[in-house]
Amino acid sequence: MSDAPTPPPVDAIAEAPKSWFEKAGAALPIALTALATAFAGMSSSEMSRAMYWRSAAAQDQSKANDQWSLAGFKRDRALIVQTAAAQLHAAAGYRPWKPAVSPGANPGARANGWREWERKAAEAPVDDEAVRKVLDAVRDHKPEADAVALARKVSRHKLDAIVGANDSEIDRMDDEWRPLSAEADKATQAAVVAAGRADDAGRAKAADEARGAQAARYEIDAGRYRAEAVLNRSAGFLYEVCVKISVGNSDRHRTRSENFFYAMLAAQVGATIASLGLARNRQSTLWLLASAVGLVSVGFGIYVYLGI
């Protein structure tokens, strides 16, 4: 009989404790997969924001087009009434006519109302330096990329305040023009009534006075249309700046979405490599199958990105 000790059962042999590195290696594929999922969600969120800002750019462009249309219409209308005024002046023998309206604080501005109001509208200031730079880029037809780069420095809240101030200027001009238009209407109507009541000897002169009154009334309308056209054009440029800001925000979020996509792809590649390492270490068919599926998905993604 041998005196050698009996070996303990196989299941009684305790496994050697795993190191921290081995435990982390086993959890690495799961962690990288979770990270890839998080990056995928962030990429999708950024793309949704990019689409939102692209829609906002389309809305701003529609508003700008409306302002350009209004400016063109009012310029055309100003030319029409100014032509009518010139024809009436010619029919009246270019007789000078001074309407009996309140001159206000500046008689010269009232006498040449359309030029003065157009000049005042053209001098509407923009105090923000960043907005002025984008406006200059739009007016000078600089490349889209340059204008968008400048627009990224503009505060949307400040720009909205400037747009609101421009709209308030249109309302203020309308309020100041309304009493002048009412007085001019009264003076024109009085001249027409006087021409109708004049006797045969003074009817020709009274008719010329009535034509001159109507011509002056048309000049007032031409002035208003010209001044409002300038303000509408200014609003159009401001909305073009809004378009550049929205496009810049959309491009920024689209770039972030693209970068998050690359980060997701890198995490998936890392998870696949980690799965291959575990499959080799443990010689597990399941881990090997998971690694093969990961490699196929990564390869298909690269094919779609580069080949389609």
PDB file of C-alpha atoms in Angstrom, residues 15 42 134 151 171 183 303:
ATOM      1  CA  GLU A  15      -9.913  28.915  -8.830  1.00  0.00           C
ATOM      2  CA  MET A  42     -26.221  62.013 -29.147  1.00  0.00           C
ATOM      3  CA  VAL A 134     -22.680  90.265 -41.524  1.00  0.00           C
ATOM      4  CA  ALA A 151     -22.933  85.159 -38.317  1.00  0.00           C
ATOM      5  CA  ASP A 171     -44.918 102.080 -37.293  1.00  0.00           C
ATOM      6  CA  GLU A 183     -54.087 117.595 -44.091  1.00  0.00           C
ATOM      7  CA  TYR A 303     -18.959  50.205 -47.242  1.00  0.00           C
TER       8      TYR A 303
END
